[in-house]
Amino acid sequence: MDKLKMEEMVPGFVITEPGSTVRVKTADWRTFKPVIHYEKCTDCAICWVFCPEPAIEVRTDVEKGKYVINYDYCKGCGVCAHECPTKAIEMVRER
Ligand code: SF4
Ligand code: SF4
């Protein structure tokens, strides 16, 4: 998505359209990224529920390992790793 010029921005930076963040890749400044260790994952969906971004996607074409991180939107907040009941998500430093 092209960057907006100052005069094109809405006063107060109000979001006028639902779902608009999907068009903006928001992960540029991430320091740590979550990595799912699928041998520990039970597909419980808790990471998907708690992720504050549209960063965990659900695959419907597999039996196991349905939850996948979309690194275009993951900000590396670590909420998923904190909430995962089996500690299947490890936060690793970006390179
Ligand atoms: S919270 Fe953990 S165990 Fe549950 S789906 Fe996510 S990675 Fe897998
Ligand atoms: S680190 Fe944060 S933004 Fe990234 S997938 Fe986990 S909960 Fe979502």
PDB file of C-alpha atoms in Angstrom, residues 19-68:
ATOM      1  CA  GLY A  19     -10.619  -4.151   8.453  1.00  0.00           C
ATOM      2  CA  SER A  20      -8.303  -1.565   6.886  1.00  0.00           C
ATOM      3  CA  THR A  21      -5.249  -2.840   8.765  1.00  0.00           C
ATOM      4  CA  VAL A  22      -5.210  -5.947   6.572  1.00  0.00           C
ATOM      5  CA  ARG A  23      -3.910  -3.743   3.742  1.00  0.00           C
ATOM      6  CA  VAL A  24      -1.048  -2.416   5.855  1.00  0.00           C
ATOM      7  CA  LYS A  25       1.811  -4.774   6.614  1.00  0.00           C
ATOM      8  CA  THR A  26       2.536  -3.858  10.179  1.00  0.00           C
ATOM      9  CA  ALA A  27       5.427  -6.075  11.144  1.00  0.00           C
ATOM     10  CA  ASP A  28       8.417  -3.951  10.078  1.00  0.00           C
ATOM     11  CA  TRP A  29       9.560  -3.108  13.560  1.00  0.00           C
ATOM     12  CA  ARG A  30       9.254  -6.542  15.177  1.00  0.00           C
ATOM     13  CA  THR A  31      12.244  -7.557  17.349  1.00  0.00           C
ATOM     14  CA  PHE A  32      11.119 -11.076  18.253  1.00  0.00           C
ATOM     15  CA  LYS A  33       8.989 -13.440  16.224  1.00  0.00           C
ATOM     16  CA  PRO A  34       6.889 -16.392  17.358  1.00  0.00           C
ATOM     17  CA  VAL A  35       7.771 -19.836  16.052  1.00  0.00           C
ATOM     18  CA  ILE A  36       5.301 -22.680  16.556  1.00  0.00           C
ATOM     19  CA  HIS A  37       6.753 -26.056  17.464  1.00  0.00           C
ATOM     20  CA  TYR A  38       4.059 -28.229  15.987  1.00  0.00           C
ATOM     21  CA  GLU A  39       5.077 -31.351  17.874  1.00  0.00           C
ATOM     22  CA  LYS A  40       3.761 -29.602  21.023  1.00  0.00           C
ATOM     23  CA  CYS A  41       0.759 -27.918  19.394  1.00  0.00           C
ATOM     24  CA  THR A  42      -2.680 -29.377  20.111  1.00  0.00           C
ATOM     25  CA  ASP A  43      -4.578 -27.079  17.704  1.00  0.00           C
ATOM     26  CA  CYS A  44      -6.496 -25.622  20.640  1.00  0.00           C
ATOM     27  CA  ALA A  45      -6.857 -22.185  18.944  1.00  0.00           C
ATOM     28  CA  ILE A  46      -5.974 -20.173  22.037  1.00  0.00           C
ATOM     29  CA  CYS A  47      -3.177 -18.328  20.215  1.00  0.00           C
ATOM     30  CA  TRP A  48      -5.616 -17.422  17.447  1.00  0.00           C
ATOM     31  CA  VAL A  49      -8.157 -16.132  19.975  1.00  0.00           C
ATOM     32  CA  PHE A  50      -5.680 -13.970  21.878  1.00  0.00           C
ATOM     33  CA  CYS A  51      -3.605 -12.552  19.004  1.00  0.00           C
ATOM     34  CA  PRO A  52      -4.455  -8.836  18.784  1.00  0.00           C
ATOM     35  CA  GLU A  53      -3.560  -8.697  15.080  1.00  0.00           C
ATOM     36  CA  PRO A  54      -4.738 -10.605  12.021  1.00  0.00           C
ATOM     37  CA  ALA A  55      -1.484 -12.535  12.362  1.00  0.00           C
ATOM     38  CA  ILE A  56      -2.531 -16.106  13.033  1.00  0.00           C
ATOM     39  CA  GLU A  57      -4.233 -17.860  10.187  1.00  0.00           C
ATOM     40  CA  VAL A  58      -6.166 -21.108  10.203  1.00  0.00           C
ATOM     41  CA  ARG A  59      -5.417 -23.773   7.635  1.00  0.00           C
ATOM     42  CA  THR A  60      -8.381 -25.941   6.776  1.00  0.00           C
ATOM     43  CA  ASP A  61      -6.489 -28.321   4.503  1.00  0.00           C
ATOM     44  CA  VAL A  62      -4.541 -30.119   7.230  1.00  0.00           C
ATOM     45  CA  GLU A  63      -5.462 -32.435  10.100  1.00  0.00           C
ATOM     46  CA  LYS A  64      -2.835 -31.090  12.508  1.00  0.00           C
ATOM     47  CA  GLY A  65      -0.859 -27.868  12.622  1.00  0.00           C
ATOM     48  CA  LYS A  66      -3.758 -25.669  11.584  1.00  0.00           C
ATOM     49  CA  TYR A  67      -2.498 -22.426  13.103  1.00  0.00           C
ATOM     50  CA  VAL A  68       0.119 -20.538  11.124  1.00  0.00           C
TER      51      VAL A  68
END
